[in-house]
Tab-separated table of C-alpha atoms in Angstrom:
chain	number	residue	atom	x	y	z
A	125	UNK	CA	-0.788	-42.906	67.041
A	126	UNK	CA	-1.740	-39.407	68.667
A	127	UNK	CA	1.217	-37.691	66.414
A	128	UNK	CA	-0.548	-39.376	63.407
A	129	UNK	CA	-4.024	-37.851	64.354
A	130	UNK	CA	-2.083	-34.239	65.387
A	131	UNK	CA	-0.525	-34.326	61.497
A	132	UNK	CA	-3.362	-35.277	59.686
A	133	UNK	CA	-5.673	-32.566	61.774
A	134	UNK	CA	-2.739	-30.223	60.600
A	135	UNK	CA	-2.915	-31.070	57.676
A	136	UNK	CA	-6.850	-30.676	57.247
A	137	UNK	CA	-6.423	-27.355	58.815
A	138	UNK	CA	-3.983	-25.721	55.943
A	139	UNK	CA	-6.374	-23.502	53.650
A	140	UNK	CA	-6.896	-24.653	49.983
A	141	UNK	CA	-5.371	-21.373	48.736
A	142	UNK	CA	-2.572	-22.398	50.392
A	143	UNK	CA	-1.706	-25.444	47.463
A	144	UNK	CA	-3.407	-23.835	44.816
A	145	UNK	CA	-3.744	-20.618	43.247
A	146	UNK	CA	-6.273	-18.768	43.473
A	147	UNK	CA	-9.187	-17.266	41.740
A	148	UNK	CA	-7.915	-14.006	39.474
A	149	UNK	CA	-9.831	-10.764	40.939
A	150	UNK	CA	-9.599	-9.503	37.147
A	151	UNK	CA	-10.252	-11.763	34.398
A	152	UNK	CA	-10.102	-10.142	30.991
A	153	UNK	CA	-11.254	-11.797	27.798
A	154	UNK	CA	-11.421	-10.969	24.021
A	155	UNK	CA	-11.327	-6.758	25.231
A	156	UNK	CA	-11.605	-4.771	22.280
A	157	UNK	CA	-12.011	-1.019	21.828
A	158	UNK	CA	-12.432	0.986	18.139
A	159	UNK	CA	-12.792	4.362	18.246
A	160	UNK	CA	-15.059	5.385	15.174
A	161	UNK	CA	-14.221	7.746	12.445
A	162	UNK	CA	-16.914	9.378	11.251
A	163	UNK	CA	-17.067	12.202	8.235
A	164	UNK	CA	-19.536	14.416	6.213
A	165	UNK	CA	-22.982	16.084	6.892
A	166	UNK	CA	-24.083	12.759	8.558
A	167	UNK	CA	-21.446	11.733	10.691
A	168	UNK	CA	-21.254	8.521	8.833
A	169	UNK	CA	-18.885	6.045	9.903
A	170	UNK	CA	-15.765	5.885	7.718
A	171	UNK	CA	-13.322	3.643	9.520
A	172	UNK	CA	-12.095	3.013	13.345
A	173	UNK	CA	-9.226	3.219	15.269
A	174	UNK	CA	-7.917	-0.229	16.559
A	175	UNK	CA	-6.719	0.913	20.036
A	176	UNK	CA	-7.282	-2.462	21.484
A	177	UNK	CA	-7.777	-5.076	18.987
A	178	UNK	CA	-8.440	-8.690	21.627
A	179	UNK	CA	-6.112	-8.666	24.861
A	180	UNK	CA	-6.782	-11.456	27.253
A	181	UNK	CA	-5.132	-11.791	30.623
A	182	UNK	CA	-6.271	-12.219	34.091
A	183	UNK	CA	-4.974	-10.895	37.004
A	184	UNK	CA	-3.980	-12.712	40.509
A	185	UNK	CA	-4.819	-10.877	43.983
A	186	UNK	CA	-1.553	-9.863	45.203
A	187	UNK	CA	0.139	-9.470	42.456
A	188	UNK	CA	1.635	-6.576	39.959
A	189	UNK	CA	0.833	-6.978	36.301
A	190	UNK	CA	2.930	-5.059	34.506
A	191	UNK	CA	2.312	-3.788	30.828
A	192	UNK	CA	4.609	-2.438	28.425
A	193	UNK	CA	5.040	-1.249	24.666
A	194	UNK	CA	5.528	1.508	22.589
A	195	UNK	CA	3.508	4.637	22.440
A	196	UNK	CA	0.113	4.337	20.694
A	197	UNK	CA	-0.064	0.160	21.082
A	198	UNK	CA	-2.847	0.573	23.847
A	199	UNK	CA	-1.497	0.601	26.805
A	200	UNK	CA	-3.510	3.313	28.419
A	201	UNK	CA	-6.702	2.641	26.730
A	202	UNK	CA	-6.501	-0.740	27.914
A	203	UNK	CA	-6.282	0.668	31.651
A	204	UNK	CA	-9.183	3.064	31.036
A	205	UNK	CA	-11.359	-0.050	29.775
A	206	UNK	CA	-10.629	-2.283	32.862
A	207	UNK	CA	-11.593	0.412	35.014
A	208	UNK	CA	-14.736	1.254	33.038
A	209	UNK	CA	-13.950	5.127	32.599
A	210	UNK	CA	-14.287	3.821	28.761
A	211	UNK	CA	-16.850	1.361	27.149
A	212	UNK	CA	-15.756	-1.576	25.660
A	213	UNK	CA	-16.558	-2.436	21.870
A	214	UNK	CA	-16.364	-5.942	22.729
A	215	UNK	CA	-14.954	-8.682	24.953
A	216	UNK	CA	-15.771	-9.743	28.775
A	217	UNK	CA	-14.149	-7.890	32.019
A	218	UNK	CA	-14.834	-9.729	35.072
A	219	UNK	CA	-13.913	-8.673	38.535
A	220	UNK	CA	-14.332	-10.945	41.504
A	221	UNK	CA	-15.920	-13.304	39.046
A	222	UNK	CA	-19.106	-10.806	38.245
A	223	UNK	CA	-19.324	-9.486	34.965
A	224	UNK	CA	-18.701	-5.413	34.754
A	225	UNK	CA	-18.426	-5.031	30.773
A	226	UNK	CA	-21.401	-2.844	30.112
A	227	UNK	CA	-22.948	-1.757	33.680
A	228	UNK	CA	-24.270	1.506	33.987
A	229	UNK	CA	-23.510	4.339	36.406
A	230	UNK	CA	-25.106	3.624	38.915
A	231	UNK	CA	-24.569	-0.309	39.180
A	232	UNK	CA	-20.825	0.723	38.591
A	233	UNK	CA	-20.604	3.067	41.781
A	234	UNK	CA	-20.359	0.348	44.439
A	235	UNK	CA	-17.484	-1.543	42.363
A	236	UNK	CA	-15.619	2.204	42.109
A	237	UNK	CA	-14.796	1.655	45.885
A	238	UNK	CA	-13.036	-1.550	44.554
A	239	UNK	CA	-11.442	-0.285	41.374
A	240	UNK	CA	-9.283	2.790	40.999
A	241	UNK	CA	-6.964	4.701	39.409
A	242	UNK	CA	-3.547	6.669	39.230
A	243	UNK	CA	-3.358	8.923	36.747
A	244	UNK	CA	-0.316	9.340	33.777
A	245	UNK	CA	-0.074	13.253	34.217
A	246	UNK	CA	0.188	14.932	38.317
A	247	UNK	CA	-0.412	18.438	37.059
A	248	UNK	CA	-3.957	17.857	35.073
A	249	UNK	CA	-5.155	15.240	37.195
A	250	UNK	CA	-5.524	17.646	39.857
A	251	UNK	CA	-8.035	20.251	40.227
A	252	UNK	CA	-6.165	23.801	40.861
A	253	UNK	CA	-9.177	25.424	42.125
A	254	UNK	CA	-9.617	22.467	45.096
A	255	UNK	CA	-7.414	22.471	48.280
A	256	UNK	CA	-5.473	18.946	48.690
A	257	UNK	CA	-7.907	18.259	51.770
A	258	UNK	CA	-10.869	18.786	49.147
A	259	UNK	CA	-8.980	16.631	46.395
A	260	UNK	CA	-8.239	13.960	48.516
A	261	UNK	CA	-11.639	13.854	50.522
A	262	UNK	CA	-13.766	13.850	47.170
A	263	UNK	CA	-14.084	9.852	46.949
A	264	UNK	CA	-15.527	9.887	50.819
A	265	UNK	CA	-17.928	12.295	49.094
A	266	UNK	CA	-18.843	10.500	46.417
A	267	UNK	CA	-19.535	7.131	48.051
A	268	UNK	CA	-21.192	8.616	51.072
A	269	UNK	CA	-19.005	7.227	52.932
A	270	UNK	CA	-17.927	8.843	56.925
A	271	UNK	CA	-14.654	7.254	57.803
A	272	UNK	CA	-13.865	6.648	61.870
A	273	UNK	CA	-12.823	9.798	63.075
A	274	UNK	CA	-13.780	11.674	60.640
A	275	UNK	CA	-13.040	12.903	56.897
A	276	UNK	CA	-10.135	15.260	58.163
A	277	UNK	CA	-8.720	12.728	59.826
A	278	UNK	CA	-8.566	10.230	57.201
A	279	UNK	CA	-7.039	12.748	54.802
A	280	UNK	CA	-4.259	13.583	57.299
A	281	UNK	CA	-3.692	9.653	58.169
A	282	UNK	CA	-3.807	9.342	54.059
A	283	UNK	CA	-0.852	11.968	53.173
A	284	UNK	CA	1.150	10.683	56.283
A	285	UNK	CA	0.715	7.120	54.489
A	286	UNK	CA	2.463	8.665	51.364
A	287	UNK	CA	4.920	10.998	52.817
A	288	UNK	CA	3.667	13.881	52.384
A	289	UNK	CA	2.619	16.362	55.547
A	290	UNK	CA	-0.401	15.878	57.102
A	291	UNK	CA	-0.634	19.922	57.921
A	292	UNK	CA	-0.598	20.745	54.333
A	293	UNK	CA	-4.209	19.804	53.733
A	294	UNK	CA	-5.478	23.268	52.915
A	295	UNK	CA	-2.963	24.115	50.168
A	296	UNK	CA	-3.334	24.168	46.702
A	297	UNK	CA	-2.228	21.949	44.257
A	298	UNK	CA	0.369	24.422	42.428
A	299	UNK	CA	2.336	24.663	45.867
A	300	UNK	CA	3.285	21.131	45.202
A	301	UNK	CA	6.156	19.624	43.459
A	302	UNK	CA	5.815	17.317	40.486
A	303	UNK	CA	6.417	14.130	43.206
A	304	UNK	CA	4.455	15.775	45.398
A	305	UNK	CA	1.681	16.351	43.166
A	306	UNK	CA	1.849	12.550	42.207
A	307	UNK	CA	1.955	11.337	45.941
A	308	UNK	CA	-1.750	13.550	46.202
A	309	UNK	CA	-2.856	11.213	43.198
A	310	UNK	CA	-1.838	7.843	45.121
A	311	UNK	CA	-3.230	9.383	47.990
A	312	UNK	CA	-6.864	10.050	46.663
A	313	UNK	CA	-6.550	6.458	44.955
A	314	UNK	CA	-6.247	4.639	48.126
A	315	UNK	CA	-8.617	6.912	50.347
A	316	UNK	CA	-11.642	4.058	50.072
A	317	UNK	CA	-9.176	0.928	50.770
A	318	UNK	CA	-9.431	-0.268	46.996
A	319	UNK	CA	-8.646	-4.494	45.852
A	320	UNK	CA	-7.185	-3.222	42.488
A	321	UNK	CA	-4.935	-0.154	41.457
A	322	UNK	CA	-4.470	1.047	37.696
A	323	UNK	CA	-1.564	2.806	37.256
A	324	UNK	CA	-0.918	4.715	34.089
A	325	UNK	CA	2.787	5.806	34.022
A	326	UNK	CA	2.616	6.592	37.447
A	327	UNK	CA	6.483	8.150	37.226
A	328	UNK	CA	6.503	9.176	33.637
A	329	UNK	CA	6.545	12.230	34.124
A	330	UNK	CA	8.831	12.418	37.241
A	331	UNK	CA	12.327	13.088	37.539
A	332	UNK	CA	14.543	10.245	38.411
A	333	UNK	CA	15.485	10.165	41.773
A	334	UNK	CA	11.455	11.141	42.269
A	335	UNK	CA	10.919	8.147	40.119
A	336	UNK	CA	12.648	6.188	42.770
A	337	UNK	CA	10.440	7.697	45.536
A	338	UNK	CA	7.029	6.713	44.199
A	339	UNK	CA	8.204	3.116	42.610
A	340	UNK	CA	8.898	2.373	46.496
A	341	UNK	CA	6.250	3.789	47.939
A	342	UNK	CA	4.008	1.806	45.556
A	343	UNK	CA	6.018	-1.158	46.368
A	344	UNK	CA	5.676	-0.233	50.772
A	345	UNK	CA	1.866	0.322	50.324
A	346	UNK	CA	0.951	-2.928	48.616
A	347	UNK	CA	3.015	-4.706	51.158
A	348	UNK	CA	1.388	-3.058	53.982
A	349	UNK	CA	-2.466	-2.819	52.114
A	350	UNK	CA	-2.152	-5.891	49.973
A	351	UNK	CA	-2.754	-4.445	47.410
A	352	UNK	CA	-3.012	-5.402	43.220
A	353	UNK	CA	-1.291	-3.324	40.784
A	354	UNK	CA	-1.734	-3.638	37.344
A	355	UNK	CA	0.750	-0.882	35.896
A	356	UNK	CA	1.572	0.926	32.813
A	357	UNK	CA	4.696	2.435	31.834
A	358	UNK	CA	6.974	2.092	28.577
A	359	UNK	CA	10.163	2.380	30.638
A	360	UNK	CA	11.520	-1.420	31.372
A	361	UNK	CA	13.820	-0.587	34.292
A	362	UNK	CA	10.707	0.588	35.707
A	363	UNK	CA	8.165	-2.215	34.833
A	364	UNK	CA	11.145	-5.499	35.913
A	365	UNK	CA	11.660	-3.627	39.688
A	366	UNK	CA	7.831	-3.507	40.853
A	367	UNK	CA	6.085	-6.574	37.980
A	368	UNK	CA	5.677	-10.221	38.793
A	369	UNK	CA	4.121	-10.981	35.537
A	370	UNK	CA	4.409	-8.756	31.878
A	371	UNK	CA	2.447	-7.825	29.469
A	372	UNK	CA	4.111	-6.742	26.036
A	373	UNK	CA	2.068	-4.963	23.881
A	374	UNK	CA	2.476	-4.577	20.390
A	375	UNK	CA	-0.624	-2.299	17.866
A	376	UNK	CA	-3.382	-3.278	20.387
A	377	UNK	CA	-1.875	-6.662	21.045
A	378	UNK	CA	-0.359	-8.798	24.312
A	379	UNK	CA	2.371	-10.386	22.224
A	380	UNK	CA	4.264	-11.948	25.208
A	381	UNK	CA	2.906	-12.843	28.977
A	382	UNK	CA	5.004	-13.939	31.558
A	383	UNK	CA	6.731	-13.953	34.691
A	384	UNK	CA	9.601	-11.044	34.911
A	385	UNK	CA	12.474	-13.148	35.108
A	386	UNK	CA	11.362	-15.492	31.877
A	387	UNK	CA	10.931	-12.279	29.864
A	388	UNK	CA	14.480	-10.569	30.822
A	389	UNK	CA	16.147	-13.713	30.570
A	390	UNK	CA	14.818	-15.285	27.573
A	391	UNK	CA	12.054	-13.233	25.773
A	392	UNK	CA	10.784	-15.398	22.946
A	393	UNK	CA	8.962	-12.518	20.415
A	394	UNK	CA	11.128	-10.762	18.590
A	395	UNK	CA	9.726	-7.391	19.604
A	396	UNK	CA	10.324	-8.282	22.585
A	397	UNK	CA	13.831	-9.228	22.394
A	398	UNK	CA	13.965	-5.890	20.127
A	399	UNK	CA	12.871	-3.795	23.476
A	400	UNK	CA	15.240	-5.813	25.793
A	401	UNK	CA	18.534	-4.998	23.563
A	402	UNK	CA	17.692	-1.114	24.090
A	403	UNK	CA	17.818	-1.403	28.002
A	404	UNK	CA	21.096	0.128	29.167
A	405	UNK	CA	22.421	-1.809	31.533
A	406	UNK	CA	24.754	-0.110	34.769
A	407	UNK	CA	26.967	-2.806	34.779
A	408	UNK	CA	30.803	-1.973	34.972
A	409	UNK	CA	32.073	-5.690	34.722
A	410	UNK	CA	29.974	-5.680	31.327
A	411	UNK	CA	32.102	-2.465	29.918
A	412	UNK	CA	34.485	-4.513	27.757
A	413	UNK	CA	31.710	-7.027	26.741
A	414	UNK	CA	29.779	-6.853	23.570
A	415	UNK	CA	26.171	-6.452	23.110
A	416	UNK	CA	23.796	-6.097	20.159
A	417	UNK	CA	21.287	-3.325	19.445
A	418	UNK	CA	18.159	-4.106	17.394
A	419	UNK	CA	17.310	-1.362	15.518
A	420	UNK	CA	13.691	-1.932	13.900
A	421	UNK	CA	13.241	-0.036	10.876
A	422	UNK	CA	10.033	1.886	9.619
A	423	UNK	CA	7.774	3.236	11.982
A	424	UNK	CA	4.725	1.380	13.870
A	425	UNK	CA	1.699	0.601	11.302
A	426	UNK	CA	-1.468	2.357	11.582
A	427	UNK	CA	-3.929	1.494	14.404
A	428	UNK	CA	-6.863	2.498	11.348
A	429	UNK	CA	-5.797	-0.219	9.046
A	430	UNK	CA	-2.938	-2.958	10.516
A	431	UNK	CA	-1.122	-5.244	8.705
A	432	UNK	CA	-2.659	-8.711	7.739
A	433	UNK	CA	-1.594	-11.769	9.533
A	434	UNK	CA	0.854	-11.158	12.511
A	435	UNK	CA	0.962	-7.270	12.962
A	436	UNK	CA	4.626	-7.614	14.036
A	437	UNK	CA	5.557	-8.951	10.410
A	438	UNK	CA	6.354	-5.546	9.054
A	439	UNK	CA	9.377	-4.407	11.108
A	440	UNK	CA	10.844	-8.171	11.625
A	441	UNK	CA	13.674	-9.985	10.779
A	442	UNK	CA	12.383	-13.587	10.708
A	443	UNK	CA	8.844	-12.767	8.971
A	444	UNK	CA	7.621	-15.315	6.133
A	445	UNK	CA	4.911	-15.859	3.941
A	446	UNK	CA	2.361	-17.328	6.843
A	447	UNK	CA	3.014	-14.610	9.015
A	448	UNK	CA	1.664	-12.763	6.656
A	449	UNK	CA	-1.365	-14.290	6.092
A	450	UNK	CA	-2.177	-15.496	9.391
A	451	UNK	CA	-2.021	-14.472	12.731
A	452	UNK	CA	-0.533	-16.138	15.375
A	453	UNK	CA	-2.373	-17.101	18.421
A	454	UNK	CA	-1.543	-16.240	21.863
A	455	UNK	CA	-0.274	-19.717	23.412
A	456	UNK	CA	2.106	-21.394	26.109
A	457	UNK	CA	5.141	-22.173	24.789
A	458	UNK	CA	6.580	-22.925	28.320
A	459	UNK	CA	4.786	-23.226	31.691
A	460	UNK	CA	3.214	-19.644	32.275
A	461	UNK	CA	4.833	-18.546	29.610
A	462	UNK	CA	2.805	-17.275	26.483
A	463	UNK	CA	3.704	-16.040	23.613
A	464	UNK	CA	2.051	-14.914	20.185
A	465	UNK	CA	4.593	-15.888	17.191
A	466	UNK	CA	4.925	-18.266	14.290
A	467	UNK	CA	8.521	-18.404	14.705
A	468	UNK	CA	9.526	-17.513	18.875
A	469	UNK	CA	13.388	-16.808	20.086
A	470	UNK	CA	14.279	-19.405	22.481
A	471	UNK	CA	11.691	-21.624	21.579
A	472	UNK	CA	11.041	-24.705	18.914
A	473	UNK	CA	9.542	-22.930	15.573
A	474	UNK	CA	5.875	-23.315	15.600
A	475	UNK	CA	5.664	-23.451	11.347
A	476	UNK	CA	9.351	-24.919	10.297
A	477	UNK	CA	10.391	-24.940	6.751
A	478	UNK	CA	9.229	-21.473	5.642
A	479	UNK	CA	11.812	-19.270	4.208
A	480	UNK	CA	12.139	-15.940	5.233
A	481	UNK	CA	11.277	-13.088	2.939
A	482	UNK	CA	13.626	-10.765	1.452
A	483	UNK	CA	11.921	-7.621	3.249
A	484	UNK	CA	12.567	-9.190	6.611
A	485	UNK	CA	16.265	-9.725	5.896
A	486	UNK	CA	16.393	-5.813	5.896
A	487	UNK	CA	14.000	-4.977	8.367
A	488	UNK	CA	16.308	-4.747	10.852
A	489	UNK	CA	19.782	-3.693	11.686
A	490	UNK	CA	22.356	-4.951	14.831
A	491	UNK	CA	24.851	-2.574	16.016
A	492	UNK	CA	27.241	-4.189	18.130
A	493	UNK	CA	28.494	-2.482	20.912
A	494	UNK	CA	32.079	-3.141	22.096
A	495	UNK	CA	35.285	-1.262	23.802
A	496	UNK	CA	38.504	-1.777	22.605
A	497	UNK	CA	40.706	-3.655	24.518
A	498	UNK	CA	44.957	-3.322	24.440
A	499	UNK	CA	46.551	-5.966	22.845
A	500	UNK	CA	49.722	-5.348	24.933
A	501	UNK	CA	49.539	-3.791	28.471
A	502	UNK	CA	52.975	-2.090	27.289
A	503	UNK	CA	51.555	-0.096	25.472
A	504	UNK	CA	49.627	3.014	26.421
A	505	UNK	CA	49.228	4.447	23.542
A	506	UNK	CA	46.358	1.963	22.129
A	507	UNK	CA	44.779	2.232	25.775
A	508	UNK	CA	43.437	5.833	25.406
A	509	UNK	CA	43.204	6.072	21.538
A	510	UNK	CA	39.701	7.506	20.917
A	511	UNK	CA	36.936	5.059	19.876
A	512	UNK	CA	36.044	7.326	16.827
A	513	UNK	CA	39.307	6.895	15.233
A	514	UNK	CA	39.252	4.379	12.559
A	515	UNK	CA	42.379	4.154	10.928
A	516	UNK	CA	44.971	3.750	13.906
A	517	UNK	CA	47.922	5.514	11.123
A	518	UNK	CA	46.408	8.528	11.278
A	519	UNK	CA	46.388	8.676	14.944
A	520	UNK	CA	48.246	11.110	16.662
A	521	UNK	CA	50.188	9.596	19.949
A	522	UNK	CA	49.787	10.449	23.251
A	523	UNK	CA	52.248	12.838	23.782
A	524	UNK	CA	51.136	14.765	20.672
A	525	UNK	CA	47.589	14.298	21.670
A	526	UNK	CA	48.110	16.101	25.054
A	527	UNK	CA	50.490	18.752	23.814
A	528	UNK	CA	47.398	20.218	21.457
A	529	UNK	CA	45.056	19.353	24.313
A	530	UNK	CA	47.116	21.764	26.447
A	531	UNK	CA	47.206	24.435	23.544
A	532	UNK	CA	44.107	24.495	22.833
A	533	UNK	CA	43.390	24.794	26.301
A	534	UNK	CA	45.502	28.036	26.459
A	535	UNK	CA	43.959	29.259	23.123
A	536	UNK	CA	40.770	29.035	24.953
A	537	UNK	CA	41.307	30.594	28.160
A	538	UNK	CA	42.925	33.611	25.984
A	539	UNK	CA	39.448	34.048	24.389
A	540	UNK	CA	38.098	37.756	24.713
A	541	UNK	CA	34.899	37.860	26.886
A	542	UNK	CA	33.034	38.756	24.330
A	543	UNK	CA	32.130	35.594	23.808
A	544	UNK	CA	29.077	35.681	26.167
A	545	UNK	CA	26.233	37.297	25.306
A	546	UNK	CA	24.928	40.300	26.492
A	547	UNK	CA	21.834	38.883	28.911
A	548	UNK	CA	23.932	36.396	30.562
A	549	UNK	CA	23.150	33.118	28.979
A	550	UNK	CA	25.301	30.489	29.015
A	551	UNK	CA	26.122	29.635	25.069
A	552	UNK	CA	29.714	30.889	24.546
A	553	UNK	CA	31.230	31.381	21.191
A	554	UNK	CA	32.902	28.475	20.034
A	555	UNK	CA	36.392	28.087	20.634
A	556	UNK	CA	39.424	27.236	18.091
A	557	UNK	CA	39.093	24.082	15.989
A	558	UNK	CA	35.463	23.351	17.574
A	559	UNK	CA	37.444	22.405	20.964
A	560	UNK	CA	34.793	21.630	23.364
A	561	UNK	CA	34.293	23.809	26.341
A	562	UNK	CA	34.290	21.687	29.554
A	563	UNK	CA	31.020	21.277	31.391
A	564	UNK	CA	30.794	23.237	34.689
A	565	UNK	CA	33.368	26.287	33.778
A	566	UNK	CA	30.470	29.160	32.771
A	567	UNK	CA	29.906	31.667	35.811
A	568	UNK	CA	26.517	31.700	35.334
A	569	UNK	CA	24.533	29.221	37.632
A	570	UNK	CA	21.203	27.790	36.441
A	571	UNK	CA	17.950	29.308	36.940
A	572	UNK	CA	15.899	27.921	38.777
């Protein structure tokens, strides 16, 4: 009897978040932003800009929203509207359940200390007149707030928390590499202990293995902070390491929303299945396999005037006559899975029996992708043939092919010096028959 009373006091103790989800600290409904155009003497209006057209998501505490698209869908207006640096045309942004669409200045200061961001571009986000200590300390400033032990302190505990040296807090910004510089940004964004971080291509502009630096630190700080990411970036490698749910956005659209592993495994719009194919993927057990590439045709529509009906219908290859006239909603297909298409990959058809149009059928174009594999392991010959060869007759064999390999060669290491130019760069003339000099055998070493 006592073990029955311990397990249901147990039980009454567990939290409610605990079996449910909880509340969304950013619920975003119907957001729309048009950027006027306005010509002549008066400044009349003309037409608008469609940056962001009606996105709706929410966003859980805890979690990383990722968003992703090509340039110009909205992507980065979209972060500058949730964060309020822009105003909204229309729509609802709540945060912690209160409504922030259209506060002022100074009813938006408090919620600032809550809502922050990490800028696209480390060298003009940066002020190059303002030591790091200044840049970093400028939110403490602003707030009037005195952290425990005082503003130095917290700036030097603040670069330590994102690698950087806590003794460099009187240089400038131009003493800085482009990580570096980035690492200041993250730095000043977390200074007042935030709930929600927008990031704007936080490694865009970053070299790889720098890339690699900040996607983990990001990853290390909300793990020790607990902290919610909602980030931008149109590289997908990127967005599938740090998102638990993705955004796809398409001309000021969310065309697809859903967990990262339903999107890479099955994506259900085509443009989204159009972005997966162009993923490389570092796979060497996948070198003889083949794989399609979806290349869309035509550029992206105007943002001024869009297409009618479903924006997408322009560049794709299963477009018909109602997705013309009318656009698709944004609903759940599967469990947490939405999607906005008349007729979804991996997914019943939501409008069967339409036929599609001729200008879909050549809206697109697959390339297939394959290595060619020997037919016999005898014979080495078909083994190293080059890929760009397409009539195997004319193919010269191996023996042939490494006897004017080697001649060439020669030819080429014969070569006068005159070939490089007079201030040392590293363009040599070309050598016999267009033979391609190897990488890596020029004298001169890279500036730095």
């Amino acid at each position: 009897m006592s073990e029955n009373t311990e397990k249901s006091a147990a039980a009454a103790a567990i939290p409610t978040q605990a079996t449910s989800s909880p509340e969304p600290l950013l619920k975003v409904d119907n957001l729309v932003k048009h950027f006027p155009i306005k010509k002549g003497l008066l400044q009349r209006q003309v037409a608008a800009v469609k940056a962001v057209d009606g996105i709706s998501f929410d966003v859980r505490p805890g979690e990383t929203l990722g968003v992703v698209g090509e340039s110009g869908c909205g992507k980065s207006t979209m972060g500058r509207l949730i964060t309020r640096l822009l105003e909204p045309t229309g729509g609802a942004i709540e945060f912690e359940g209160k409504d922030i669409t259209h506060l002022g200045v100074s009813a938006m200061r408090p919620m600032r200390r809550d809502v922050q961001m990490i800028f696209q571009d480390p060298y003009s986000s940066l002020n190059p007149r303002h030591t790091v200590g200044t840049i970093v300390s400028a939110p403490f400033k602003l707030q009037g707030v005195t952290p425990e032990g005082g503003v130095k302190k917290a700036v030097q505990d603040l670069l330590s928390l994102v690698g950087l040296n806590p003794e460099h807090y009187n240089r400038y910004p131009h003493e800085f590499s482009g990580g570096q510089r980035q690492r200041i940004g993250i730095a000043r964004a977390l200074a007042l202990k935030p709930k929600l971080v927008v990031a704007d291509e936080p490694v865009s502009a970053l070299d790889v293995s720098i890339q690699a630096q900040v996607v983990n630190l990001l990853d290390d700080l909300q793990d020790e902070l607990g902290l919610t990411y909602v980030i931008i970036a149109h590289d997908l490698s990127v967005i599938r390491h740090v998102s638990d749910r993705i955004a796809v956005m398409y001309l000021g659209k969310i065309v697809e929303l859903t967990d990262r592993k339903s999107l890479y495994e099955a994506p259900m719009h085509p443009y989204t299945k159009a972005l997966m194919s162009a993923v490389p993927v570092p796979d060497p057990r996948r070198r003889g396999a083949a794989s399609g590439r979806i290349l869309l045709k035509g550029d992206v529509p105007s943002p001024i005037s869009p297409p009618s009906g479903c924006r997408f219908h322009t560049r794709c290859w299963k477009a018909t006559d109602v997705c013309k006239t009318q656009e698709p909603p944004l609903i759940a297909l599967r469990t947490g899975h939405q999607v906005a298409c008349h007729h979804p990959e991996n997914a019943p058809d939501q409008v069967p029996g339409e036929t599609v149009s001729a200008e879909a059928r050549e809206a697109v174009t697959v390339v297939s992708v394959t290595k060619a594999v020997a037919a016999e392991a005898e014979e080495p010959s078909e083994d190293i043939a080059p890929a760009e060869v397409t009539e195997p007759a004319e193919a010269a064999g191996p023996s042939e092919a490494t006897e004017a390999g080697v001649a060439e060669s020669a030819e080429a290491a014969e070569a006068p010096a005159s070939g490089e130019t007079a201030d040392g760069d590293d363009t040599a003339a070309p050598a016999p028959d267009d033979a391609a000099t190897p990488s890596g055998t020029s004298g001169d070493s890279p500036k730095e």
